[in-house]
Tab-separated table of C-alpha atoms in Angstrom:
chain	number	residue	atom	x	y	z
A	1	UNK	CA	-5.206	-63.103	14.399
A	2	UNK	CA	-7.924	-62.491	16.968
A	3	UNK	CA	-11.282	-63.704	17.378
A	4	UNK	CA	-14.166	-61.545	18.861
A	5	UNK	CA	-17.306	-63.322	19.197
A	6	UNK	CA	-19.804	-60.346	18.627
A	7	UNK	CA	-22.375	-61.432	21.223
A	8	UNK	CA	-25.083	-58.905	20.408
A	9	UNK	CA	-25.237	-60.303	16.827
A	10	UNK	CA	-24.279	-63.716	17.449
A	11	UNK	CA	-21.088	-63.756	14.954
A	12	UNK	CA	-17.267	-64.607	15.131
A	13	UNK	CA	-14.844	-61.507	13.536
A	14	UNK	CA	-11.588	-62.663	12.574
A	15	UNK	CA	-9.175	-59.392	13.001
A	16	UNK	CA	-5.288	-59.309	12.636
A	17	UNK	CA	-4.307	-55.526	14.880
A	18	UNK	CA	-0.769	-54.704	14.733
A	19	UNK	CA	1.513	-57.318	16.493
A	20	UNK	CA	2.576	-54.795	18.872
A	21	UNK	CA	-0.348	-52.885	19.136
A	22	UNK	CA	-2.709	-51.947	22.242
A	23	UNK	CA	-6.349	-53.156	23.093
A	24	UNK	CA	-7.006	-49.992	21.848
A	25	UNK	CA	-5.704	-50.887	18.214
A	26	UNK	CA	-8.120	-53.875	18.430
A	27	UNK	CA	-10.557	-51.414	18.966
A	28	UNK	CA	-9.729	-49.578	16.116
A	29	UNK	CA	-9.970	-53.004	14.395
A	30	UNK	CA	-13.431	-53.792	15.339
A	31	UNK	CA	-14.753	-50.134	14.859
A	32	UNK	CA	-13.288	-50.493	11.090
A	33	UNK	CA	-15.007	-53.710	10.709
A	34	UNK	CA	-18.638	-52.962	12.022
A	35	UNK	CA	-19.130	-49.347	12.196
A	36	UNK	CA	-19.479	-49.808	16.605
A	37	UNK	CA	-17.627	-46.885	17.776
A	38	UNK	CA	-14.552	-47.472	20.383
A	39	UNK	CA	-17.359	-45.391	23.508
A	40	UNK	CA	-19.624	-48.095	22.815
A	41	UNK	CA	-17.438	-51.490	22.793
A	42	UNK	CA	-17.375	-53.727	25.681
A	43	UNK	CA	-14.896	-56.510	25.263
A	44	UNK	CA	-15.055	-59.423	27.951
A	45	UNK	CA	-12.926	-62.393	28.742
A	46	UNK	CA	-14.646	-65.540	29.590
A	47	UNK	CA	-14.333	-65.370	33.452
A	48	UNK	CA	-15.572	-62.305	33.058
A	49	UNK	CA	-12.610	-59.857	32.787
A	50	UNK	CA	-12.875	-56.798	31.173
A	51	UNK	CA	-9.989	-55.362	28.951
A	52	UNK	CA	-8.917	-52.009	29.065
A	53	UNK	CA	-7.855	-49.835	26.149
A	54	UNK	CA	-4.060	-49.206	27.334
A	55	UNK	CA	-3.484	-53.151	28.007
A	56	UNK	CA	-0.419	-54.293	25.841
A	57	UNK	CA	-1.854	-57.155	23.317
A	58	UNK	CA	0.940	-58.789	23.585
A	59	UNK	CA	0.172	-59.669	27.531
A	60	UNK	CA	-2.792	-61.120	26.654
A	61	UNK	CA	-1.963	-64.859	26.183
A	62	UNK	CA	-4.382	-67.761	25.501
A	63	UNK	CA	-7.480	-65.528	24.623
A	64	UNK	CA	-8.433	-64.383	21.800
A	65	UNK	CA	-8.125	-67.998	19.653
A	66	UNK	CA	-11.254	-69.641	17.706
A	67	UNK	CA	-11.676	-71.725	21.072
A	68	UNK	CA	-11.207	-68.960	23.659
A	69	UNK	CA	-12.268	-66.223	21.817
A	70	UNK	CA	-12.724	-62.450	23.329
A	71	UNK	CA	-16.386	-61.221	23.427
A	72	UNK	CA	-17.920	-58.066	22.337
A	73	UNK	CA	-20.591	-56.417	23.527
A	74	UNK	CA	-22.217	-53.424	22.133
A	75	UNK	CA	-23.464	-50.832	24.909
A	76	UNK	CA	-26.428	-49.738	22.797
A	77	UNK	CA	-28.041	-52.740	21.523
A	78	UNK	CA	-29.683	-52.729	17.759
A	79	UNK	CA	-31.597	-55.331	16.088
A	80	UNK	CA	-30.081	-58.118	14.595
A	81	UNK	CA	-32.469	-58.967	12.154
A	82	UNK	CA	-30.716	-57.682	9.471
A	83	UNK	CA	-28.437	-60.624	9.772
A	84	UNK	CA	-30.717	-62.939	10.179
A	85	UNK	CA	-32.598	-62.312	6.917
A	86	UNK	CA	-28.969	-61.558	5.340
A	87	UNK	CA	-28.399	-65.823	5.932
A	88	UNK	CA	-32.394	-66.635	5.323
A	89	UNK	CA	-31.276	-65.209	2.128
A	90	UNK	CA	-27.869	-67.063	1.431
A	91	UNK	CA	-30.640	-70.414	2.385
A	92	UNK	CA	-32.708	-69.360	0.393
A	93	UNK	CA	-30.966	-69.021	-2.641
A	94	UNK	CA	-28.683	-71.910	-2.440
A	95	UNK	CA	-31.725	-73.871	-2.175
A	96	UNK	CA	-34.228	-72.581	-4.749
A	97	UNK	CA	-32.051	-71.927	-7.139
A	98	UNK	CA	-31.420	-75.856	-7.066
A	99	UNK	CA	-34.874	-76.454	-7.327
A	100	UNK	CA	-35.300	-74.031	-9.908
A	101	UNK	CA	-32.973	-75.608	-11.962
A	102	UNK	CA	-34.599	-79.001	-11.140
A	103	UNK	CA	-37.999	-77.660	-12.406
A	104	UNK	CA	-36.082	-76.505	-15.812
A	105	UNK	CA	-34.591	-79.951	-16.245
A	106	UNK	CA	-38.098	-81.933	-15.528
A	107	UNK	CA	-39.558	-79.611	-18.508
A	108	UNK	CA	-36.743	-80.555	-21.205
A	109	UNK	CA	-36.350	-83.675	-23.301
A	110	UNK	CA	-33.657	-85.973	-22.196
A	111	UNK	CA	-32.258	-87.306	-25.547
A	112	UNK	CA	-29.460	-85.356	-26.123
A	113	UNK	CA	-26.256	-86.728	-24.828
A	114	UNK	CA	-25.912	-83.187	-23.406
A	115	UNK	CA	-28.861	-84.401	-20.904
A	116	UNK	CA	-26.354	-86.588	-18.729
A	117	UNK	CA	-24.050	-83.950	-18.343
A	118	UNK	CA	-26.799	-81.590	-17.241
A	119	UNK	CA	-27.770	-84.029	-14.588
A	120	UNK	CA	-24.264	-85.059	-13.557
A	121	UNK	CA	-23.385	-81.257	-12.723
A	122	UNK	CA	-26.919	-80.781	-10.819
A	123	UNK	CA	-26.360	-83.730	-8.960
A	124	UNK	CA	-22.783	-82.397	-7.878
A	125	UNK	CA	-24.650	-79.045	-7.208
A	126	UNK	CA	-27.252	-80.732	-5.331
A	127	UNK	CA	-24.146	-82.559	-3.199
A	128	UNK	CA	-22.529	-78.656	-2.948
A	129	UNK	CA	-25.537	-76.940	-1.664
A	130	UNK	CA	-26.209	-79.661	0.866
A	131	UNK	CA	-22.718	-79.503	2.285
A	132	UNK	CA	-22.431	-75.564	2.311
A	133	UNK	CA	-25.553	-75.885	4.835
A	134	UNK	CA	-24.484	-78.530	7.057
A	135	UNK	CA	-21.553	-76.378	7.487
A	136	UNK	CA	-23.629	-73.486	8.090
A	137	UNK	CA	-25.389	-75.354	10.084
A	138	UNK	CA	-22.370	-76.414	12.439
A	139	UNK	CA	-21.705	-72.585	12.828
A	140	UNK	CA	-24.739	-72.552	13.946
A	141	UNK	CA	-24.613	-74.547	16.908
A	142	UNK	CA	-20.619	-73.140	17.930
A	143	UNK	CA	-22.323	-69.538	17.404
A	144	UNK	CA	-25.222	-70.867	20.067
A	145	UNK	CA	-22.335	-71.911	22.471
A	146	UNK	CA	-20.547	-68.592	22.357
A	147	UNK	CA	-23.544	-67.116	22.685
A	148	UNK	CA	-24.175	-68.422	25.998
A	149	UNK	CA	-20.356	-67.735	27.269
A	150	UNK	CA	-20.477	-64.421	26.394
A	151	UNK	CA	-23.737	-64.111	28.523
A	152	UNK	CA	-21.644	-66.036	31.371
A	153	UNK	CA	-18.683	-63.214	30.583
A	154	UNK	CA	-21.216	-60.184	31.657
A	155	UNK	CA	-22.867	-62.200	34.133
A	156	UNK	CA	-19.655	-63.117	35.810
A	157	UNK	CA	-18.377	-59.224	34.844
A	158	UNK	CA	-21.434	-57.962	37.058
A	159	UNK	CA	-21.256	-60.327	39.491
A	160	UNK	CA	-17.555	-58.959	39.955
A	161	UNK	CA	-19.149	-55.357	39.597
A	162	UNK	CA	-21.189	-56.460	42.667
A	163	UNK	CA	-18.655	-57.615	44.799
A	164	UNK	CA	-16.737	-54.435	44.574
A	165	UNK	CA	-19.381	-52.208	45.469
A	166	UNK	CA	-20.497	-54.374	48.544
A	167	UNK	CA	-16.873	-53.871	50.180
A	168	UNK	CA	-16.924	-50.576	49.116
A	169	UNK	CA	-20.725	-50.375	50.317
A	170	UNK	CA	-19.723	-52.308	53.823
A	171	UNK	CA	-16.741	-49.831	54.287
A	172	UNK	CA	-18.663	-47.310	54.395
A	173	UNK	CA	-21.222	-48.462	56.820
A	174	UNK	CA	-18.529	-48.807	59.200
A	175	UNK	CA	-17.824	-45.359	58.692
A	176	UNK	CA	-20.966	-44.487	59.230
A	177	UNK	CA	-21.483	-46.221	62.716
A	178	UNK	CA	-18.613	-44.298	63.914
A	179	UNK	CA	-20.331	-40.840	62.735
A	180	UNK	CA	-22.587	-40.089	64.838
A	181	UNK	CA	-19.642	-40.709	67.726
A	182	UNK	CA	-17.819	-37.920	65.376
A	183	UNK	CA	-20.531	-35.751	65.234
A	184	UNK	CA	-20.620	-36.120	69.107
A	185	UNK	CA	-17.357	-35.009	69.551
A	186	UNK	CA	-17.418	-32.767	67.667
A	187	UNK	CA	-19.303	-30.703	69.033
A	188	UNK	CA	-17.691	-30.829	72.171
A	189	UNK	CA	-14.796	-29.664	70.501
A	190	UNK	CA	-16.460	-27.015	69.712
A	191	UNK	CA	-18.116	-26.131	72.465
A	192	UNK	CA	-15.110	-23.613	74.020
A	193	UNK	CA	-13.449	-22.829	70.462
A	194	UNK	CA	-14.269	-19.023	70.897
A	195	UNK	CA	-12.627	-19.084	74.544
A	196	UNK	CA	-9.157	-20.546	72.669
A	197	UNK	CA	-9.718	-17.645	69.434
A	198	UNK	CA	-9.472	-15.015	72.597
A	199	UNK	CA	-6.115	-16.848	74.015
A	200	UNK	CA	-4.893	-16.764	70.532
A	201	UNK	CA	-5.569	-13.022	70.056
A	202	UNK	CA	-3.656	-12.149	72.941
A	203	UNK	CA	-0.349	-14.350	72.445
A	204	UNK	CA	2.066	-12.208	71.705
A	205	UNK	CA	4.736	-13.963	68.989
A	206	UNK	CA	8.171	-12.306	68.197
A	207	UNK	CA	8.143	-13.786	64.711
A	208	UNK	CA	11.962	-13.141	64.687
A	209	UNK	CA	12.947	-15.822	67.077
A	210	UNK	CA	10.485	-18.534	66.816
A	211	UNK	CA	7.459	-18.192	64.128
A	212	UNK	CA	8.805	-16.160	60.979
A	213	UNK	CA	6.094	-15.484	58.596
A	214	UNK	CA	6.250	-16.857	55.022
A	215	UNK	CA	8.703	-14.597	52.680
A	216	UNK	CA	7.213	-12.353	50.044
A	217	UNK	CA	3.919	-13.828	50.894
A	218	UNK	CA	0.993	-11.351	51.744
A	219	UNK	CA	-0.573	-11.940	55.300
A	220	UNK	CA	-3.516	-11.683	56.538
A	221	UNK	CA	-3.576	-10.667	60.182
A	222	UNK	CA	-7.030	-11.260	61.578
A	223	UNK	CA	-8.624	-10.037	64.853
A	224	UNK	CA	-11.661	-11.401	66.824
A	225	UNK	CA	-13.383	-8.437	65.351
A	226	UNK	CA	-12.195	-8.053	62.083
A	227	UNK	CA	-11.597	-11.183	59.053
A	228	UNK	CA	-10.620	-8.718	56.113
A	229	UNK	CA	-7.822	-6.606	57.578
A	230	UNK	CA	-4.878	-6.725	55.091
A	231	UNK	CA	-1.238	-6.225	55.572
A	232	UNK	CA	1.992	-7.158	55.009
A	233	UNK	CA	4.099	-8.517	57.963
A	234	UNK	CA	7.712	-7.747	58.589
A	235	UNK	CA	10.669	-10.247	60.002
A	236	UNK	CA	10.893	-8.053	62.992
A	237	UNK	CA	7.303	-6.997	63.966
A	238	UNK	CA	5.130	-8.499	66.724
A	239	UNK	CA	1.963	-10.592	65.924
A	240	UNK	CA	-0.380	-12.630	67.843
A	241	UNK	CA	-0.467	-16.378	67.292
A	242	UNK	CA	-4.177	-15.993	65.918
A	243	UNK	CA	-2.472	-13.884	63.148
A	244	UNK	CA	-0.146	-16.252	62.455
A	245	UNK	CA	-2.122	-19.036	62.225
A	246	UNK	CA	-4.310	-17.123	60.538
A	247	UNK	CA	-1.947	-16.036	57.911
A	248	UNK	CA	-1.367	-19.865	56.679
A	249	UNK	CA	-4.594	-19.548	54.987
A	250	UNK	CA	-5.473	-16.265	53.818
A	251	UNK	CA	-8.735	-17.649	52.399
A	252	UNK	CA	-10.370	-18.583	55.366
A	253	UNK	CA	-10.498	-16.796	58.787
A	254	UNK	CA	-10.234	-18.802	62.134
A	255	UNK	CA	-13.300	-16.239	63.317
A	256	UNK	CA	-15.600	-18.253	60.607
A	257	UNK	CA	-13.993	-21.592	61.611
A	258	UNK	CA	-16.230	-22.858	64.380
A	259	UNK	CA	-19.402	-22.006	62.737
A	260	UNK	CA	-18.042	-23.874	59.288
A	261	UNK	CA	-17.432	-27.054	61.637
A	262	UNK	CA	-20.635	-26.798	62.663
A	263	UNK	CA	-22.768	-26.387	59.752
A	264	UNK	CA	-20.610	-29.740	58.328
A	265	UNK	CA	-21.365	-31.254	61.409
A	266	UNK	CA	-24.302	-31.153	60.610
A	267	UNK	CA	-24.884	-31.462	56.860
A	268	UNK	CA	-22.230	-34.900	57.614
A	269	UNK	CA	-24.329	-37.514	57.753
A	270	UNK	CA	-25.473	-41.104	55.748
A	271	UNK	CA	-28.549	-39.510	53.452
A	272	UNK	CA	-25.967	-40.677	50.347
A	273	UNK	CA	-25.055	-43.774	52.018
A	274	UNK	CA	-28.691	-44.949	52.263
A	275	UNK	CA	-29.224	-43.564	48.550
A	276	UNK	CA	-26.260	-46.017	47.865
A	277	UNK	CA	-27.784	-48.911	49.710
A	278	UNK	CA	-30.568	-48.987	48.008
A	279	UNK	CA	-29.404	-48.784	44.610
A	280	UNK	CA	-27.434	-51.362	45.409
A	281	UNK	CA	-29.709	-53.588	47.046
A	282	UNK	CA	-31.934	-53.568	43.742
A	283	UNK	CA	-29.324	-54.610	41.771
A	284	UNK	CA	-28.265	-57.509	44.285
A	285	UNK	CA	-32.158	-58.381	43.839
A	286	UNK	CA	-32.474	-59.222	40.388
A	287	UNK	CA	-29.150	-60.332	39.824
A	288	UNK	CA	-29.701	-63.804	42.201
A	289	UNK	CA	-32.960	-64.267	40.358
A	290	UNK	CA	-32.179	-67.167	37.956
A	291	UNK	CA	-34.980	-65.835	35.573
A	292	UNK	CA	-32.483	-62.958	35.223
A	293	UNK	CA	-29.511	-64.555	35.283
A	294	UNK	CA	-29.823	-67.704	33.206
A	295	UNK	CA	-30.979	-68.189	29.577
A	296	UNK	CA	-33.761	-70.610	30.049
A	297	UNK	CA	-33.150	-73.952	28.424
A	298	UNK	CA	-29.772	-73.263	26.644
A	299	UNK	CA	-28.213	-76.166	27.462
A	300	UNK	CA	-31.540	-78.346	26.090
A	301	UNK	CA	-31.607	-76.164	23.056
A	302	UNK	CA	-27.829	-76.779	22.484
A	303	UNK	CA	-28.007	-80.565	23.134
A	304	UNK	CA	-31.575	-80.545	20.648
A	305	UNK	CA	-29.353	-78.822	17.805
A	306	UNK	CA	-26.448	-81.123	18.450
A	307	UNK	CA	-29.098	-84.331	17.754
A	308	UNK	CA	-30.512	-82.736	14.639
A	309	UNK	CA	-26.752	-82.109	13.119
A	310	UNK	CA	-26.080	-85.872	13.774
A	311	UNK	CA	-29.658	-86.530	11.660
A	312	UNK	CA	-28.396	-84.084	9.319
A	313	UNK	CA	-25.231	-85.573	8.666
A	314	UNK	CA	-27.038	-88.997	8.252
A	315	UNK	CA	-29.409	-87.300	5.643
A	316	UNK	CA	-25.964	-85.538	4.341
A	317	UNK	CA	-24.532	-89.207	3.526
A	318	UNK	CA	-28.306	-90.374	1.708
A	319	UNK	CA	-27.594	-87.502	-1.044
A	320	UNK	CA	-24.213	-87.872	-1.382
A	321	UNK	CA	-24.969	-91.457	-1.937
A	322	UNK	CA	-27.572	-90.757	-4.846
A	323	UNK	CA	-25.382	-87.984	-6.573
A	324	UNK	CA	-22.338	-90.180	-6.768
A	325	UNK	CA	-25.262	-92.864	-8.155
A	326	UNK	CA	-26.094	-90.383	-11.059
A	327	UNK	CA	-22.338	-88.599	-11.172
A	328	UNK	CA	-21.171	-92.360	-12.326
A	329	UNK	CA	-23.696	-93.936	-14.470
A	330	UNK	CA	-24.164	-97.294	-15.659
A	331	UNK	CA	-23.711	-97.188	-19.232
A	332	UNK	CA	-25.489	-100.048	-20.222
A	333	UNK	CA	-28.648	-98.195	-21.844
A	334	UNK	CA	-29.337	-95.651	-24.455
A	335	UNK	CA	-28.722	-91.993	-23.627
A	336	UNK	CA	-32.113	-91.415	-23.062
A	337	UNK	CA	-32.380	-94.276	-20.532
A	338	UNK	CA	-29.552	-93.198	-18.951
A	339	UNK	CA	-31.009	-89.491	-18.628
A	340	UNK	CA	-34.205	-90.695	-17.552
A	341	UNK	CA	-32.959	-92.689	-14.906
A	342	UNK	CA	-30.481	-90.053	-13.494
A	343	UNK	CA	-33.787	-87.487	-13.635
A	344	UNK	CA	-35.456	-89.800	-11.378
A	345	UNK	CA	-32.480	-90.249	-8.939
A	346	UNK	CA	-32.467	-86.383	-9.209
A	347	UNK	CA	-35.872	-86.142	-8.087
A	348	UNK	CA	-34.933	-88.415	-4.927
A	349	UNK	CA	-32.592	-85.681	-4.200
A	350	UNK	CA	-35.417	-83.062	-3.630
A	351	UNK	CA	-36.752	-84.312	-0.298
A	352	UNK	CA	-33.647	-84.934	1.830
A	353	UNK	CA	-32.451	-81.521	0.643
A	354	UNK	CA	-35.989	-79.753	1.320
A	355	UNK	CA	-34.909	-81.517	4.812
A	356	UNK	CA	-32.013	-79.947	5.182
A	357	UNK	CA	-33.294	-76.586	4.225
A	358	UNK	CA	-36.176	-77.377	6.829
A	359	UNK	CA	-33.976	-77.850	9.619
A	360	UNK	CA	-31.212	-74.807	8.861
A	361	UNK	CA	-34.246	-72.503	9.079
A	362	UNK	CA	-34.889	-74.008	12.407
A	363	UNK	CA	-31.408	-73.474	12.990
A	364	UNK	CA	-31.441	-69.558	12.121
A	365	UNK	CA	-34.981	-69.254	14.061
A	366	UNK	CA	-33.047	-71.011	16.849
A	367	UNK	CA	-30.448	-68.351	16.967
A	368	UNK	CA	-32.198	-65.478	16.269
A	369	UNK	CA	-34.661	-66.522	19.729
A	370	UNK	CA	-30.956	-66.613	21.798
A	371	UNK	CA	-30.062	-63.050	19.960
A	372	UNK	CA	-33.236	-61.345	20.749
A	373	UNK	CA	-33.667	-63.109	24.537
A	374	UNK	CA	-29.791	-61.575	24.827
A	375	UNK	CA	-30.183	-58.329	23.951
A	376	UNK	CA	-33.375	-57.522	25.300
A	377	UNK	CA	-31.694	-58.212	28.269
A	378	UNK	CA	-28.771	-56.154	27.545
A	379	UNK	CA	-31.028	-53.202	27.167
A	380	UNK	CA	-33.251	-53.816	30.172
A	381	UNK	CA	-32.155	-55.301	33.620
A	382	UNK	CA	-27.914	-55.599	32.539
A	383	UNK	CA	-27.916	-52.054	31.169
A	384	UNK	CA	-29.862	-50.976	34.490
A	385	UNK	CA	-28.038	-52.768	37.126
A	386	UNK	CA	-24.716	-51.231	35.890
A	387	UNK	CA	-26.242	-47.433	36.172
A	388	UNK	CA	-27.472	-48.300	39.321
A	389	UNK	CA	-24.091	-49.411	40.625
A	390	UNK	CA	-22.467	-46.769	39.203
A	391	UNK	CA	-25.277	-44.200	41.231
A	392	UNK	CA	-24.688	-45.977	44.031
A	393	UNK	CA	-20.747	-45.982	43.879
A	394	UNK	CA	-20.844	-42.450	43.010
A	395	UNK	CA	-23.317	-42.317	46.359
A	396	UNK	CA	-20.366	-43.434	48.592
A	397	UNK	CA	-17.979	-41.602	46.687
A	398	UNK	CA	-19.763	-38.402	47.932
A	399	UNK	CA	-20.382	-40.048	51.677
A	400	UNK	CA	-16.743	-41.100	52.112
A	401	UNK	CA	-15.320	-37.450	51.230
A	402	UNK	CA	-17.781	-35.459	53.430
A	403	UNK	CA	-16.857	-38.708	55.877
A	404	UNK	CA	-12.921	-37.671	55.455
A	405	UNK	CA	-13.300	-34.232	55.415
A	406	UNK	CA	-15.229	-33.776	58.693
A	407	UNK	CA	-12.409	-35.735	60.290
A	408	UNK	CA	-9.679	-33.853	58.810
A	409	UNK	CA	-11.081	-30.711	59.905
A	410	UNK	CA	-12.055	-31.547	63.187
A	411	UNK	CA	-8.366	-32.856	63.355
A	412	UNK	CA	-7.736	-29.397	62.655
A	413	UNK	CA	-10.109	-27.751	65.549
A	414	UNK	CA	-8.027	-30.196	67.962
A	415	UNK	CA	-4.421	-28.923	66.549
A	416	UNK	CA	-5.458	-25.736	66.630
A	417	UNK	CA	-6.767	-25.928	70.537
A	418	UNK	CA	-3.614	-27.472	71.356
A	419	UNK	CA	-1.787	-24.612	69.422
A	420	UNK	CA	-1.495	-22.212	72.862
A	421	UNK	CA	-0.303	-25.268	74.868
A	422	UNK	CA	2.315	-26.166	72.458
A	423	UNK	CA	3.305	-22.792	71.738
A	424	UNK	CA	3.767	-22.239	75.527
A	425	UNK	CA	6.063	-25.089	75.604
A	426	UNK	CA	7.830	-24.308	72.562
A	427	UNK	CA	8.864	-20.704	73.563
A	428	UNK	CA	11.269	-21.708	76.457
A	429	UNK	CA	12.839	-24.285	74.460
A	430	UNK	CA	13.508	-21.773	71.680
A	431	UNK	CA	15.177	-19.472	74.100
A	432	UNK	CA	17.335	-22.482	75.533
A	433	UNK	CA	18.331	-23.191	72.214
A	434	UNK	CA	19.303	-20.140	71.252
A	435	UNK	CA	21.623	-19.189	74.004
A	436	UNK	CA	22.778	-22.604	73.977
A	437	UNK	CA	23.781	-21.942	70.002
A	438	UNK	CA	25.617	-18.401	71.629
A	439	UNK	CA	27.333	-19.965	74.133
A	440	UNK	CA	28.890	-22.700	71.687
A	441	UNK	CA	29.760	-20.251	68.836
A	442	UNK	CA	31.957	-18.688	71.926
A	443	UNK	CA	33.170	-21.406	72.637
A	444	UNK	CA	34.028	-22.508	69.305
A	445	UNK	CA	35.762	-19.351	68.739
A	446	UNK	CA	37.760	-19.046	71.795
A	447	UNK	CA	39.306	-22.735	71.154
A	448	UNK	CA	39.872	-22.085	67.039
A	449	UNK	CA	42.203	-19.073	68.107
């Protein structure tokens, strides 16, 4: 059995998913239960943890009980006055239909025998209806209280939220100090990368003995002049080093390289990072406001509600004292004494239970204020703050890629400058290796005979 404290409503749900079932199974649960489809559920723990749909139920331990219950909020708010007139209603009815019966009695004689029965099974009525509303009542007050830790449970979620996208936001801006060094560089890199295309183009490479071109692949041999020459190499034909470079990437020519580095040189730089900052910086705003933050006078209304019960329960003990009065009669009258009398004692009953009516309306009103001050909420400055995080995370998504991207391929320009250098090196250690490999298969064959 879990319990899911529907915070936009104000209500506990009691649901039993399968034992070895999936958060998303709960889901399931709750969508079966009040129509709020699994997209729009947001399920909270109390320290403001949020659980996702492929989490194991079975890990979850300690949550979920009538004390520690898991909350559920609703992405689109709606307006919960349905329920609220739904237990005006159940009030309502319990306690006029007492009444009514009351008015009936106080019209009718009282000198039938069948009298005192009549007003021994209002007066246990009367003692019924007053209990079912303390008890109400008491919901009441635990439904105010896990009203006000779910609130804590997004609070706490956003304030998490927050966090997040600060050290992701802070990362970033140390990126961002170091770009315009990049940029810098950059461009010296750049500066002589036509002079290296022109060594390229005239380094001869026997692809045979040290760079053999990828088998059954179609080349691309390119020339300072031309990008869209096609052809197919051979194992034993003689290509330049800018062709064979080339060739690793048919889909982009080395001629076109330089002026792609420089156009995301200079389209590289913190316009989405400053988006970012301030989206974020709105949200940091109003979420330290304590107007925003905190429901104002919660804990007052909760410890006001909490004195009223204890009157309640007082008033709860006056009318169970006159029905028990008028349940057990005297009989040391006539039967129309006796009726008489318990009419009057049921007439007692009629203000302390208009009391009690009195202040379980003032409950409802109560909670229906904390519902509404909730969910406006949710649908104004919460609802906001998360799309603006989420703009502003999606901000330095962006930032950080064209961030890593300019590196890589000016990592690239570098390797590819160095390319003659190492190549130059390369060759005579090729041609040591391979007469060193000659000489030993000699030698390995003179010494095996």
């Amino acid at each position: 059995m879990f319990h899911i404290f529907y915070v936009n409503q104000g209500y506990m749900l009691m649901l039993e998913p399968p034992t070895l079932g999936s958060v998303f199974d709960l889901q399931k649960s709750i969508e079966k239960s009040t129509g709020i489809g699994i997209d729009n559920q947001l399920l909270f723990l109390s320290d403001g943890g949020s659980l996702i749909g492929s989490t194991m139920l079975s890990s979850i331990t300690g949550v979920g009980t009538d004390t520690n219950p898991i909350f559920l909020v609703r992405r689109v708010t709606n307006n919960g006055r349905e329920l609220v007139k739904e237990n005006l209603e159940g009030i309502n009815e319990l306690f006029r239909g007492w009444s009514s019966e009351m008015d009936r009695l106080n019209r009718i004689s009282t000198t039938s025998s069948s009298a005192i029965t009549e007003c021994i099974e209002l007066a246990k009525k009367c003692n019924t209806v007053a209990e079912t509303i303390i008890r109400f009542c008491s919901n009441l007050i635990s439904e105010h209280h896990y009203l006000h830790q779910g609130w804590k449970a997004v609070i706490a979620n956003l304030d998490d939220s927050i966090s997040r996208t600060q050290k992701y936001l802070q990362r970033s801006k140390r990126q961002a100090e170091k770009l315009e060094t990049i940029r810098t560089k950059g461009r010296v890199l750049l500066g002589d990368f036509d002079n290296v295309i022109e060594v390229l183009s005239k380094e001869d490479n026997n692809s045979s003995s040290l760079l053999s071109p990828p088998p059954a692949q179609q080349l691309t041999p390119s020339s300072p002049d031309s990008d869209t020459n096609s052809t197919t190499f051979t194992s034993s034909e003689e290509i330049t080093l800018f062709d064979w470079l080339s060739s690793k990437d048919p889909a982009y020519s080395l001629n076109s390289l330089s002026q792609l580095m420089l156009d995301h040189l200079e389209k590289t730089d913190d316009t989405d990072l400053i988006e970012a900052t301030s989206f974020f910086t709105i949200v940091q705003g109003v979420s330290t406001k304590a107007q925003y933050r905190e429901i104002g006078g919660i804990d007052k209304r909760l410890t006001t509600l909490r004195s009223k019960f204890q009157h309640l329960e007082g008033i709860l003990a006056q009318v169970r004292e006159i029905s028990n009065r008028i349940i057990q009669p005297i009989i040391q009258d006539s039967t129309q004494n006796i009726a008489n009398w318990q009419k009057q004692r049921l007439n007692e009953l009629k203000q302390p239970l208009k009391h009690i009516y009195d202040f379980a309306i003032s409950f409802i009103d109560s909670k229906e204020e904390v519902v509404k001050n909730i969910s406006q909420r949710f649908s104004t400055w919460v609802r906001q703050a998360y799309e603006r995080l989420d703009r502003a995370n999606k901000k330095l998504v962006v930032f950080e890629e064209k961030y890593s991207g300019l590196r890589q391929r000016l990592d690239l320009v570098r390797q590819i400058k160095e390319a003659p250098n190492i190549y130059m090196l390369a060759v005579p250690e090729v041609i040591r290796r391979e007469e060193l490999r000659k000489e030993f298969s000699g030698w390995i064959t003179t010494h095996i005979r």
